[in-house]
Coordinates of C-alpha atoms in Angstrom, one line a residue:
X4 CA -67.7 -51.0 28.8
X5 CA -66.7 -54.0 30.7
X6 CA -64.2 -53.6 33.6
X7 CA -61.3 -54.0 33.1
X8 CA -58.1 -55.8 35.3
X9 CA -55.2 -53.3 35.4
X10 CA -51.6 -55.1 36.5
X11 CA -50.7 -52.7 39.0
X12 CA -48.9 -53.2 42.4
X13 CA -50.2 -51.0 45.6
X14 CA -47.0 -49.6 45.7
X15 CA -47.4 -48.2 42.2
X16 CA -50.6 -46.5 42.3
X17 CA -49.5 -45.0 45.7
X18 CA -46.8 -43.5 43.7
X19 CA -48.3 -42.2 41.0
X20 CA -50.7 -40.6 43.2
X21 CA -48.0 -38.6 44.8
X22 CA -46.7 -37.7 41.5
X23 CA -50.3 -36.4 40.1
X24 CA -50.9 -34.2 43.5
X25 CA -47.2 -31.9 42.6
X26 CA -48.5 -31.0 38.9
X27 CA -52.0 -29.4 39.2
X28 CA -50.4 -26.4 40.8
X29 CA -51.3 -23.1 39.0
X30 CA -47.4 -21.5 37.2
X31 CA -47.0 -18.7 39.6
X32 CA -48.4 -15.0 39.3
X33 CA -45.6 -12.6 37.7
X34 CA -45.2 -9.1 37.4
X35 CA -46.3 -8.1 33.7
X36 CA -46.1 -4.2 33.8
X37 CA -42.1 -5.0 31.9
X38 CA -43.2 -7.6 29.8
X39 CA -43.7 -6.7 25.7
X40 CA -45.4 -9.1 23.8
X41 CA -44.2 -10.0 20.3
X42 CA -45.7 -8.6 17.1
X43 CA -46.0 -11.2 14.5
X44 CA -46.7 -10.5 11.2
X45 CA -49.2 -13.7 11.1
X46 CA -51.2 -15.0 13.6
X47 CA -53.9 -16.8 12.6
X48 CA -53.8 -19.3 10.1
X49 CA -55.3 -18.0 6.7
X50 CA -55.1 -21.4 5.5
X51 CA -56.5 -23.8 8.1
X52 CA -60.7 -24.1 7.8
X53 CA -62.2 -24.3 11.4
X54 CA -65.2 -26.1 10.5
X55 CA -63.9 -28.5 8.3
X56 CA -61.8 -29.2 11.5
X57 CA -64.3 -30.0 13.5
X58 CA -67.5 -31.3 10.9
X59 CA -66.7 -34.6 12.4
X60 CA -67.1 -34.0 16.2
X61 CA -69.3 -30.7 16.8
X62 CA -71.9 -32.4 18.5
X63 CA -70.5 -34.9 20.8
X64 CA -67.8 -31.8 21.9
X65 CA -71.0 -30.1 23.1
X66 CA -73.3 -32.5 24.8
X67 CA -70.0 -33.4 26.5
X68 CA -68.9 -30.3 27.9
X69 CA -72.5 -29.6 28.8
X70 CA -72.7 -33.1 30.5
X71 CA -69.8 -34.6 31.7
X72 CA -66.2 -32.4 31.0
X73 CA -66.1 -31.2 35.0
X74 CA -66.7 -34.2 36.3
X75 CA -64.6 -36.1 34.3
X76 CA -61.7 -33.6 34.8
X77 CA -60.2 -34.8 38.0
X78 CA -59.1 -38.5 36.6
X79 CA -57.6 -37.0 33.2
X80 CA -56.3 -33.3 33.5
X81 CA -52.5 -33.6 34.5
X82 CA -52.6 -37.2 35.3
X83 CA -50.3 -39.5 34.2
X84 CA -50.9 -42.8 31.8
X85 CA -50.8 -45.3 35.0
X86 CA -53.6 -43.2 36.7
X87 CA -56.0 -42.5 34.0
X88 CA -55.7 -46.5 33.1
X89 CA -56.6 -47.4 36.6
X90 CA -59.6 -44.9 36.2
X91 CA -60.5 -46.9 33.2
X92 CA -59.9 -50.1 34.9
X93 CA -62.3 -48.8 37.8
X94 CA -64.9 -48.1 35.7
X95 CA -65.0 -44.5 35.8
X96 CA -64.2 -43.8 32.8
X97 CA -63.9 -44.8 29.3
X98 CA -61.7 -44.6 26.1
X99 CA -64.1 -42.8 24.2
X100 CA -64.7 -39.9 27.5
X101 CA -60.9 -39.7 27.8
X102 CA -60.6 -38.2 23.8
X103 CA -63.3 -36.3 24.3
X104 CA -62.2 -34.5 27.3
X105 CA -59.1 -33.5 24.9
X106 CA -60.9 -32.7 22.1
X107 CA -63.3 -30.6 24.5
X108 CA -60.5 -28.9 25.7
X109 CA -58.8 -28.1 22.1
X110 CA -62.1 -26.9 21.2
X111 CA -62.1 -24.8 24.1
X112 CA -58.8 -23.1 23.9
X113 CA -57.2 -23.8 20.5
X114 CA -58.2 -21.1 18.1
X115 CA -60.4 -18.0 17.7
X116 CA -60.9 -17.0 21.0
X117 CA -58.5 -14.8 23.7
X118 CA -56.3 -17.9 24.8
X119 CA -55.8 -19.5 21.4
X120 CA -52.9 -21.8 20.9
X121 CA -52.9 -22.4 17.3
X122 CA -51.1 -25.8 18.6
X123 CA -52.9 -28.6 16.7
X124 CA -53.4 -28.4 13.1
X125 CA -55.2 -31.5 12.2
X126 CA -57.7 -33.6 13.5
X127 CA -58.3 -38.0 13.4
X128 CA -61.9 -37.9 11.4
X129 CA -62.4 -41.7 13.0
X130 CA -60.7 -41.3 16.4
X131 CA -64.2 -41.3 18.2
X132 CA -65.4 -44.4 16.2
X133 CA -61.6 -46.1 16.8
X134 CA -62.2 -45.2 20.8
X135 CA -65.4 -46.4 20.8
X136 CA -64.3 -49.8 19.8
X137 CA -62.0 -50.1 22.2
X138 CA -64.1 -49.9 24.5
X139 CA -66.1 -52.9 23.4
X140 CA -63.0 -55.0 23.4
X141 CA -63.2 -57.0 26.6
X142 CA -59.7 -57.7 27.9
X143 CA -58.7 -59.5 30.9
X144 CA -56.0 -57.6 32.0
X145 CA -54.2 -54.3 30.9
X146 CA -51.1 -53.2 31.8
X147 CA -51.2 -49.5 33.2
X148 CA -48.5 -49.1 31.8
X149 CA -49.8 -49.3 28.4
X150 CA -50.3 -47.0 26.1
X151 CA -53.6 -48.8 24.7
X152 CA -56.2 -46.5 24.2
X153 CA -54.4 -43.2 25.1
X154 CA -55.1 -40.3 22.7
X155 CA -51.9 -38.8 20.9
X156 CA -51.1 -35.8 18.8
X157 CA -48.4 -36.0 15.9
X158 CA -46.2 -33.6 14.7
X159 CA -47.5 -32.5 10.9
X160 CA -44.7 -34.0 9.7
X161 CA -45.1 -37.6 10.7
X162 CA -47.6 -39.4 8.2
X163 CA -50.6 -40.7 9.2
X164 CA -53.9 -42.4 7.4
X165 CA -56.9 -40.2 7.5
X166 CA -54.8 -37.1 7.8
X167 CA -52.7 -35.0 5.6
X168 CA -49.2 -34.8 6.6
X169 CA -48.0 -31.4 5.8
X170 CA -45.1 -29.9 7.6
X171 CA -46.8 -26.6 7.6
X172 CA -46.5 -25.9 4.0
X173 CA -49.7 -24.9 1.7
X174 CA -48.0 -27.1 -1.1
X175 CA -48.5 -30.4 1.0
X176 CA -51.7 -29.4 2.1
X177 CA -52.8 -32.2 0.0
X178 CA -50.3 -35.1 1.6
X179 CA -52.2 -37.8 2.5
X180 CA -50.5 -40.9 2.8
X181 CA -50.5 -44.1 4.7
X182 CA -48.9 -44.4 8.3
X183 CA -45.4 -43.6 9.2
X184 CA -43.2 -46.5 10.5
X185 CA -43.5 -45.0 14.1
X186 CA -47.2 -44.3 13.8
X187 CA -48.0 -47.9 12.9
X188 CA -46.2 -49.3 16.3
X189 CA -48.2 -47.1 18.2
X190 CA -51.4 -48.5 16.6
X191 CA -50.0 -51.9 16.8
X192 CA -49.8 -50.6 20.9
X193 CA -53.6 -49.5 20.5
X194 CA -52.8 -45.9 20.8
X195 CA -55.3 -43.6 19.3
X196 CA -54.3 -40.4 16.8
X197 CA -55.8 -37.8 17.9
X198 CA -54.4 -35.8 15.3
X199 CA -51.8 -33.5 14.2
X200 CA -49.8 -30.6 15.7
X201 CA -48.3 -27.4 14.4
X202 CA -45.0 -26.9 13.6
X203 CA -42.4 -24.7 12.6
X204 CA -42.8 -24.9 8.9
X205 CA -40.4 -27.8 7.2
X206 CA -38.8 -27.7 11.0
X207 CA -37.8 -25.0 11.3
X208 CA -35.3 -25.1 8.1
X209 CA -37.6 -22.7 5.8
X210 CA -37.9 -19.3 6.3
X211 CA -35.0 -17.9 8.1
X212 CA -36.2 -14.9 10.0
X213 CA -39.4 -16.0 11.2
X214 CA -40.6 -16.9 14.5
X215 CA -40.4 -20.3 16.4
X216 CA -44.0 -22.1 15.1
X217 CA -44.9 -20.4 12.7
X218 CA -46.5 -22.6 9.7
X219 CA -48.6 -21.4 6.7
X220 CA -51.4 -24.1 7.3
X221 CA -50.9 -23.5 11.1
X222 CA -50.5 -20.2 11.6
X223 CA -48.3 -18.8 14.4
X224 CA -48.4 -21.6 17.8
X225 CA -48.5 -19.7 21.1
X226 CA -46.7 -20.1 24.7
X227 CA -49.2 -21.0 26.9
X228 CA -46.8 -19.4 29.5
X229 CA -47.1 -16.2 28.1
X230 CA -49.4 -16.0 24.9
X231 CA -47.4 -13.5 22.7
X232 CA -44.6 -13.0 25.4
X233 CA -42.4 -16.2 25.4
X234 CA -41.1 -18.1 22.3
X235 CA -43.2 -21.7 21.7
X236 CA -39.1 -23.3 21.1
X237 CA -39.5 -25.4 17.5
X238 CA -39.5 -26.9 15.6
X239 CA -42.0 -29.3 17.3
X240 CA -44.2 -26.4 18.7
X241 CA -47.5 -27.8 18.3
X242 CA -46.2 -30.7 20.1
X243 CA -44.6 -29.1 23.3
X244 CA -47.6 -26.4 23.9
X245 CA -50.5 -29.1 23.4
X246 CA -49.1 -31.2 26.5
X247 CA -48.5 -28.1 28.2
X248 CA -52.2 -27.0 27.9
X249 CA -53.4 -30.9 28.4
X250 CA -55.0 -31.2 24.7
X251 CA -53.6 -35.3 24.4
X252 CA -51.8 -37.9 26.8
X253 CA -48.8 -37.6 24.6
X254 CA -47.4 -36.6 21.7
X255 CA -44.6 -37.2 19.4
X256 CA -42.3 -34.7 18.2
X257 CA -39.2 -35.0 15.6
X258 CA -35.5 -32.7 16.1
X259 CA -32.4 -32.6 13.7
X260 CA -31.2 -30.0 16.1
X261 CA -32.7 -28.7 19.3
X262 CA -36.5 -29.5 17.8
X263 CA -37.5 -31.5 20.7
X264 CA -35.1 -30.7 23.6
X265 CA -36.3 -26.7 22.5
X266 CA -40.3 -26.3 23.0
X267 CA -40.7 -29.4 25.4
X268 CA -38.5 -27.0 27.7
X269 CA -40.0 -24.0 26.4
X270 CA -43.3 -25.4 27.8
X271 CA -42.3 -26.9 30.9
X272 CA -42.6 -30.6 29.2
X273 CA -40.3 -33.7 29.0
X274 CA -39.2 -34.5 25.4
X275 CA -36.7 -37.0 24.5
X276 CA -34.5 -37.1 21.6
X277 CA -33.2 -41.0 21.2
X278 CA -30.2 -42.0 19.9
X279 CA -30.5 -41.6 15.8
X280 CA -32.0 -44.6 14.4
X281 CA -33.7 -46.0 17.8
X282 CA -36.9 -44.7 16.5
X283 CA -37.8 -45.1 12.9
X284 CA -37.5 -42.6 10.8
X285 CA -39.2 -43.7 7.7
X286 CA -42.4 -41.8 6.7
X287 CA -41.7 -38.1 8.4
X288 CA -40.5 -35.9 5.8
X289 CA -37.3 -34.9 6.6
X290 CA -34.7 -32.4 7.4
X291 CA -31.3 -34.5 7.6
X292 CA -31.4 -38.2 7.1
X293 CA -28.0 -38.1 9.3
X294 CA -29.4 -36.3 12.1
X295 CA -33.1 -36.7 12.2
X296 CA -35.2 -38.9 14.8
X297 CA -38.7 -38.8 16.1
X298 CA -39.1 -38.8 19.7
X299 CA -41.4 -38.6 22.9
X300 CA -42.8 -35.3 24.5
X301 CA -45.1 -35.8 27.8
X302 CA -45.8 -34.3 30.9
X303 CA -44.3 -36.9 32.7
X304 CA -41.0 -39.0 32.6
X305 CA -43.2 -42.2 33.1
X306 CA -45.6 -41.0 29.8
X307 CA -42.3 -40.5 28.0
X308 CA -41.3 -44.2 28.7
X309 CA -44.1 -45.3 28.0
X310 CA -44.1 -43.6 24.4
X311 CA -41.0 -44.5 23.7
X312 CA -41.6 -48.0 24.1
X313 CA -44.5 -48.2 21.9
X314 CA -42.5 -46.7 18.8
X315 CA -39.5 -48.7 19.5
X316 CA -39.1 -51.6 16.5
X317 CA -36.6 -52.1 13.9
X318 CA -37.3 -50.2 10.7
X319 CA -35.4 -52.6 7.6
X320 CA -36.0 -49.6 5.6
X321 CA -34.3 -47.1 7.4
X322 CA -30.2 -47.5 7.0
X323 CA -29.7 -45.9 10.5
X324 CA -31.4 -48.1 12.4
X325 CA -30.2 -51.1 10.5
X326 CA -26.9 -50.6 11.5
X327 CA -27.1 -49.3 14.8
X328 CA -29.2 -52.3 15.8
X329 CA -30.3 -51.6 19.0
X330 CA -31.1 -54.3 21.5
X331 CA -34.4 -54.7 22.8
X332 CA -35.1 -52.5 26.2
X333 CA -37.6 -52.2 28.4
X334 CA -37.6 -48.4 29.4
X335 CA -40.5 -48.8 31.6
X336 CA -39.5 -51.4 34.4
X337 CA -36.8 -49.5 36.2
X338 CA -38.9 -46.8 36.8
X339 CA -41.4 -48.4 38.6
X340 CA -39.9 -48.8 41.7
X341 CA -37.2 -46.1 41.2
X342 CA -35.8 -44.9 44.9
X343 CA -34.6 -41.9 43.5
X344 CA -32.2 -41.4 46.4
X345 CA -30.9 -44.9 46.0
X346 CA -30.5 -44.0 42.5
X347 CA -28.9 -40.8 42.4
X348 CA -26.2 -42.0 45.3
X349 CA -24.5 -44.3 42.4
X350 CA -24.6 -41.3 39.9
X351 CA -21.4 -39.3 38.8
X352 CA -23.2 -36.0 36.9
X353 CA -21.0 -33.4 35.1
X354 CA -21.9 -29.0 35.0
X355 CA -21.3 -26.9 33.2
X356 CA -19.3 -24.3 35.2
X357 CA -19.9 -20.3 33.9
X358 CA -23.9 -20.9 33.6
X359 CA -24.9 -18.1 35.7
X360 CA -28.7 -19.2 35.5
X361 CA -30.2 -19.5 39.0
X362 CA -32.7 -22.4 38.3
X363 CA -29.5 -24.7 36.6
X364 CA -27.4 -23.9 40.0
X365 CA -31.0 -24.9 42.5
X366 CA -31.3 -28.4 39.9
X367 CA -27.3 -29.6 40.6
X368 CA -28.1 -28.4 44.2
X369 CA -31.3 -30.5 44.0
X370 CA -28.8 -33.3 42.8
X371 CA -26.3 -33.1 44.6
X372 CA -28.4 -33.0 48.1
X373 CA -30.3 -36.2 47.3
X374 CA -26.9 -38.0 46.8
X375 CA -25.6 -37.8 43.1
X376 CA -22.0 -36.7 42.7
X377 CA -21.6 -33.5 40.6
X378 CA -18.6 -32.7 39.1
X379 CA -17.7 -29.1 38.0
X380 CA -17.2 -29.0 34.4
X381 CA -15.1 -26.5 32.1
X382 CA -17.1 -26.3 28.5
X383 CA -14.6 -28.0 25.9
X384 CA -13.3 -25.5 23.0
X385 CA -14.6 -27.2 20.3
X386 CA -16.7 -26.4 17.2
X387 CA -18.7 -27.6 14.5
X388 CA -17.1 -26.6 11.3
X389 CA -20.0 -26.3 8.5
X390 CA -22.7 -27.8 10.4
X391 CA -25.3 -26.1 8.1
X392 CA -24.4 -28.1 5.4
X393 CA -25.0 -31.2 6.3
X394 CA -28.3 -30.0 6.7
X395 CA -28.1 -28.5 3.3
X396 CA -26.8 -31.1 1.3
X397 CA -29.4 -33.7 3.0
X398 CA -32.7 -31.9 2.6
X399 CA -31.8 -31.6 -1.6
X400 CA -31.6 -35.3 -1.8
X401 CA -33.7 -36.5 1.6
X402 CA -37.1 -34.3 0.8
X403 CA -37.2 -35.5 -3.3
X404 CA -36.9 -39.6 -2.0
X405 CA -39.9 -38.6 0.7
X406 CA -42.0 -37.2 -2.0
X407 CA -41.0 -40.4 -4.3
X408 CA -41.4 -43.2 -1.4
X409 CA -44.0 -41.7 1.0
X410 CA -45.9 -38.9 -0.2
X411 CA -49.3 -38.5 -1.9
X412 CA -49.7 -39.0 -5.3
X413 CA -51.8 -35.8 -5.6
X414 CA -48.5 -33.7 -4.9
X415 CA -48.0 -31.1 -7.6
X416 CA -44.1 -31.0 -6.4
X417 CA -41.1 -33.5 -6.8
X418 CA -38.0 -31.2 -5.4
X419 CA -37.4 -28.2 -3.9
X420 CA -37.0 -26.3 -6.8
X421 CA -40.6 -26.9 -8.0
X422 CA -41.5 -26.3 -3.9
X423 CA -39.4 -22.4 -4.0
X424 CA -41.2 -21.7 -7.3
X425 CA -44.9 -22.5 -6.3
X426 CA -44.2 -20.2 -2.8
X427 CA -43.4 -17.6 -5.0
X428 CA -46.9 -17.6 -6.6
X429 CA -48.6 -16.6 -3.5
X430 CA -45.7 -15.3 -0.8
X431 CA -48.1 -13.5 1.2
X432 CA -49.9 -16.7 2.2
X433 CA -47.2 -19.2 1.7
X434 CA -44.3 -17.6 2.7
X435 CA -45.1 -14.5 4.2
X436 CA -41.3 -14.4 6.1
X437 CA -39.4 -14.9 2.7
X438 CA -37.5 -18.8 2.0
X439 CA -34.3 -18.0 2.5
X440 CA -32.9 -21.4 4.0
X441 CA -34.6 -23.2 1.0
X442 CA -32.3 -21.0 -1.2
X443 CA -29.1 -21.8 0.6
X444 CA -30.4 -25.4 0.4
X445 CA -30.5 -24.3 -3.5
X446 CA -27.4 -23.5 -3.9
X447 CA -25.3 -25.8 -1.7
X448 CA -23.6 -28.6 -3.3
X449 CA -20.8 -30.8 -2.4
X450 CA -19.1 -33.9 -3.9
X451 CA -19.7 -37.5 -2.5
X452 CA -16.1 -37.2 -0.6
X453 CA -16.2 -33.6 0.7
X454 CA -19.8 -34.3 2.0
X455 CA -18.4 -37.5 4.4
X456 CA -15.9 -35.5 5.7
X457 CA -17.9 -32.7 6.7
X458 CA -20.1 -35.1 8.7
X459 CA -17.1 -37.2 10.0
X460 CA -15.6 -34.1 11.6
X461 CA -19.1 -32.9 12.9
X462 CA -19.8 -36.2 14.3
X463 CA -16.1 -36.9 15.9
X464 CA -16.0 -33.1 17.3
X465 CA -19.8 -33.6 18.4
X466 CA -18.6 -37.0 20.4
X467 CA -15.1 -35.6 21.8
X468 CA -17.6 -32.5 23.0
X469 CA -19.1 -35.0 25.8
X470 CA -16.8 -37.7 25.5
X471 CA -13.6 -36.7 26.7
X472 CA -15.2 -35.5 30.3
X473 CA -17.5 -38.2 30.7
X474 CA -14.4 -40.4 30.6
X475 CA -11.7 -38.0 32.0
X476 CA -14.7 -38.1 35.5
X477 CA -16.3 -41.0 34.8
X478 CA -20.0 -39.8 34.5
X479 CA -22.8 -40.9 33.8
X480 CA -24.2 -37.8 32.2
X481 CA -23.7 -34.3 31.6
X482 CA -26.6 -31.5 32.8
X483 CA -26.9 -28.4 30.2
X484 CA -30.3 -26.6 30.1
X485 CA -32.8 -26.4 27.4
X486 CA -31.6 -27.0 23.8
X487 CA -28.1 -25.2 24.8
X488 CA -25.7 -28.2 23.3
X489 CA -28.0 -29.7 21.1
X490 CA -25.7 -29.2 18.0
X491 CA -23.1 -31.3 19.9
X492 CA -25.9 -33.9 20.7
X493 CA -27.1 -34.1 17.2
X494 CA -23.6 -34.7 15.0
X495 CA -22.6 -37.0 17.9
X496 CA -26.2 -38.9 17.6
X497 CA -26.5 -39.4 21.4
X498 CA -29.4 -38.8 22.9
X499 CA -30.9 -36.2 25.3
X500 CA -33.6 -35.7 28.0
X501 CA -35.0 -32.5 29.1
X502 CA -37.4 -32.4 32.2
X503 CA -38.7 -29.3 33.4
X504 CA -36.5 -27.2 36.3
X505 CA -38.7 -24.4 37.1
X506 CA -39.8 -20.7 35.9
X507 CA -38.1 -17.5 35.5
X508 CA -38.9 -14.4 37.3
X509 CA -41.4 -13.7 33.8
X510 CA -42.6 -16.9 33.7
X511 CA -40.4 -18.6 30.8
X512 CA -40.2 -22.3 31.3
X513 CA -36.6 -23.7 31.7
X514 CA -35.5 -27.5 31.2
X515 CA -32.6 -29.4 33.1
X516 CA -31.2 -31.3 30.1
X517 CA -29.6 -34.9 30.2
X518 CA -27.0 -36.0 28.0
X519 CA -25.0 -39.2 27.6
X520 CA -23.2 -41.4 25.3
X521 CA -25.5 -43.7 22.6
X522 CA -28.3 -45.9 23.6
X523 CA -28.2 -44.3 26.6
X524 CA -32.0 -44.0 26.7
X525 CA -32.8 -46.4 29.7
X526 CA -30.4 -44.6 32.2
X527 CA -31.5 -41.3 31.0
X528 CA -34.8 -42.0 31.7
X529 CA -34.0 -43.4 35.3
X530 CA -31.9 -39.7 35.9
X531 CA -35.3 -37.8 34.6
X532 CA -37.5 -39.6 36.9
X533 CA -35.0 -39.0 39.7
X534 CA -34.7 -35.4 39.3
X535 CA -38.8 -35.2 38.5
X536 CA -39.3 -37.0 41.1
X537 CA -37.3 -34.7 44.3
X538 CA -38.2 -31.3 42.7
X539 CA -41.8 -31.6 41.0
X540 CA -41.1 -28.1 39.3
X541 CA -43.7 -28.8 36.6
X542 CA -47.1 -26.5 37.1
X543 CA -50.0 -25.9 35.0
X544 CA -50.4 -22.8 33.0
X545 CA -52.5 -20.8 35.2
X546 CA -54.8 -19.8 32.3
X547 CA -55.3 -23.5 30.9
X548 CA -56.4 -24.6 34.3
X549 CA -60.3 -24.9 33.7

């Protein structure tokens, strides 16, 4: 491969440097004579073929483990986009090494063995072959940070070529379909897919009583913070414990409610959920056409960025991002030379008074010392009348125009009643924990009126929720932990940031969370890096180290 010219200032790679030293610490030891582990009724998938999985790369997995995984290692595992470009740029390593070292380490760890995962659920057939080629592309200069030639997982609900898209469930296990809108601008970026990660099946709006990543074609996705002992958060699963246990760069995850903000905290990751209609939507099957957006989950603020901006592009298709029309943004410049000091003196952040949690109290501390103002905040009374119907109501009319607009012609299904009826055939493998949301889904109904005025009052409750104290004290943001207000974020489509703010006394990963008013994106990003950057709290699992 021809070296390559990476436009990087001094002061940059010194940083990220700094940054890459704070995250290959090993999560601390804990005391586990207390801890249960959960009893699922599935584990492994009974769906998903192993060998078909990997037909395509046995071989070169092998001779590279055997030849080059260990001393590849230390310029990929836990390092950030800027750093493993600049190894590429050196000469040290190459586009097709770095997806290998990934898919090395999901063959290592992912399935059948002690410390499986169950995380990804699909693999990219030509993703070698696509690497490869970009590595005969001589360019003059690339910019670090680009996302060119990074391996990325998708959430089995996004479409992509060469993979099925299933959201988990045996009845799409046929899917395949072109590219999603989002998927193209990555590839448009040179981004390479990977492949596809487990889910909670149909996100997490399916069965009801079952656990958090469970899918049929799946099976059930583990914590790598506690295999069997902490919950994986959903309904993007596959997508928060694959960067947690370094299987991709990046990945992309989608949330109606909670779906990112929940397993990127649950696995000590950052995951952002945009504004809805920032990021295309058109081409992931879908929950809620009102609330639903893709988004970015990395183990870095930077790699979020970076993520973000290579999906950002305006859909025609999709009606939300039509008329919100966001402006064009960079997300990535302001972070470059971010003195987060400097930065968090000008910052008015608002807490959530009555959260008892130790680590939430240390992260406004960790604010508040490095200069932000923090403002004590009492949680507004106010709910969110019907908010399951909205989800309801959508998923009758949203999942029938995927299947119609973007799904394979091989589908035997058009609508959720012909969906409910196959399940039936087979519940043990298709839905072992019952369908019980599908029915409710079933038997909603609403007419054209009564449906806008559920979501009017959802949305106007959801936006007087942050609104009136962000005004009333003039912040910036509010801080709430893990997926806590996501309801109020969703109906009020403002977007959310969750960064990770240290470990319980068992283990369990917790997420400072970020929230602020619509296309808030850019700023919330700048607040993420801040806080990353003065409390480095993210640490490798101890037992994904190798």
């Amino acid at each position: 491969m021809k070296k390559k010219i990476l436009v990087c200032t001094l002061f940059i790679l010194l940083s990220c440097k700094k940054e890459s030293n704070s995250n290959t610490q090993e999560s601390p030891e804990i005391e586990t004579d207390s801890i249960q582990e959960r009893e699922y009724a599935v584990l492994d998938s009974k769906v998903l073929d192993t060998s078909v999985l990997w037909k395509s790369f046995n071989f070169e997995v092998k001779t590279f483990i055997e030849t080059k995984y260990d001393k590849l290692k230390p310029l990929i595992f836990e390092k950030t986009i800027p750093e493993i470009q600049q190894a590429v740029a050196d000469g040290k390593l190459t586009y097709e090494e770095l997806t290998l070292f990934y898919l090395s380490r999901i063959k290592k760890y992912d399935r059948n063995n002690d410390l499986s995962l169950n995380s990804v659920i699909a693999l990219n057939p030509k993703v070698l072959d696509e690497a490869r080629q970009l590595d005969t592309i001589e360019i003059e200069a690339i910019d670090c940070y680009s996302i060119y030639g990074m391996p990325v997982l998708l959430k089995d609900n996004i479409n992509a070529a060469d993979m099925p898209t299933t959201a988990g469930a045996v009845v799409f296990e046929n899917n395949t379909t072109g590219d999603a809108f989002i998927t193209q601008k990555l590839k448009e970026n040179g981004a390479l897919i990977l492949g596809k990660a487990n889910l909670s099946e149909w996100a997490y709006f399916f069965c009801g009583d079952c656990p958090s990543g469970y899918s049929a074609v799946g099976g059930q996705t583990l914590n790598p913070y506690g295999r069997k002992i902490h919950d994986t958060g959903g309904s993007s699963s596959g997508s928060g414990v694959s960067m947690a246990a370094n299987f991709a760069v990046a990945a992309v995850g989608s949330e109606t409610s909670g779906s990112i903000l929940s397993p990127s905290s649950s696995n000590s990751v950052v995951g952002l959920k945009p504004t809805i209609g920032l990021l295309s939507r058109g081409g992931i099957v879908p929950i809620s056409s009102t609330l639903d957006t893709p988004g970015p989950m990395t183990r870095s603020v930077i790699d979020n960025a970076i993520m973000l901006q290579a999906m950002t592009g305006l859909d025609s298709e999709d009606e939300k991002a039509v008329s919100l029309n966001a402006p064009q943004t960079n997300y990535i410049n302001a972070l470059k030379n971010l003195d987060p000091e400097r930065f968090l003196k000008e910052k008015r952040l608002g807490y959530y008074k009555g959260y008892e949690d130790t680590l939430y109290v240390q992260a406004v501390q960790a604010l508040e010392e490095a200069g932000a103002t923090l403002i004590e905040l009492t949680r507004p009374e106010i709910d969110l009348p019907q908010f399951v119907r909205v989800l309801n109501l959508d998923m009758k009319v949203d999942l029938p125009a995927y299947i119609s607009k973007y799904g394979s012609e091989k589908l035997s299904v058009n609508d959720l009643d012909e969906i409910t009826v196959y399940n039936k055939e087979d519940s043990l493998i298709r839905m072992p924990y019952g369908q019980k949301l599908l029915y409710g889904v079933l038997a909603d109904s609403a007419s054209a009126e009564e449906f806008t005025a559920i979501k009017d009052t959802l949305e106007r409750n959801g936006r007087r929720f942050f609104d009136e104290p962000i005004k009333a004290n003039n912040l910036d943001a509010v801080l709430s932990i893990n997926n806590y207000m996501a309801g109020y974020a969703a109906v009020a489509k403002y977007p959310a940031i969750t960064v990770p703010m240290g470990y319980q006394k068992d283990n369990r990963p917790m997420g400072l969370t970020f929230i602020a008013p619509t296309l808030s994106e850019a700023q919330l990003l700048e607040l993420a890096f801040a806080y990353e950057t003065i409390s480095k709290k993210r640490k490798t699992p101890a037992d994904f180290k190798e």
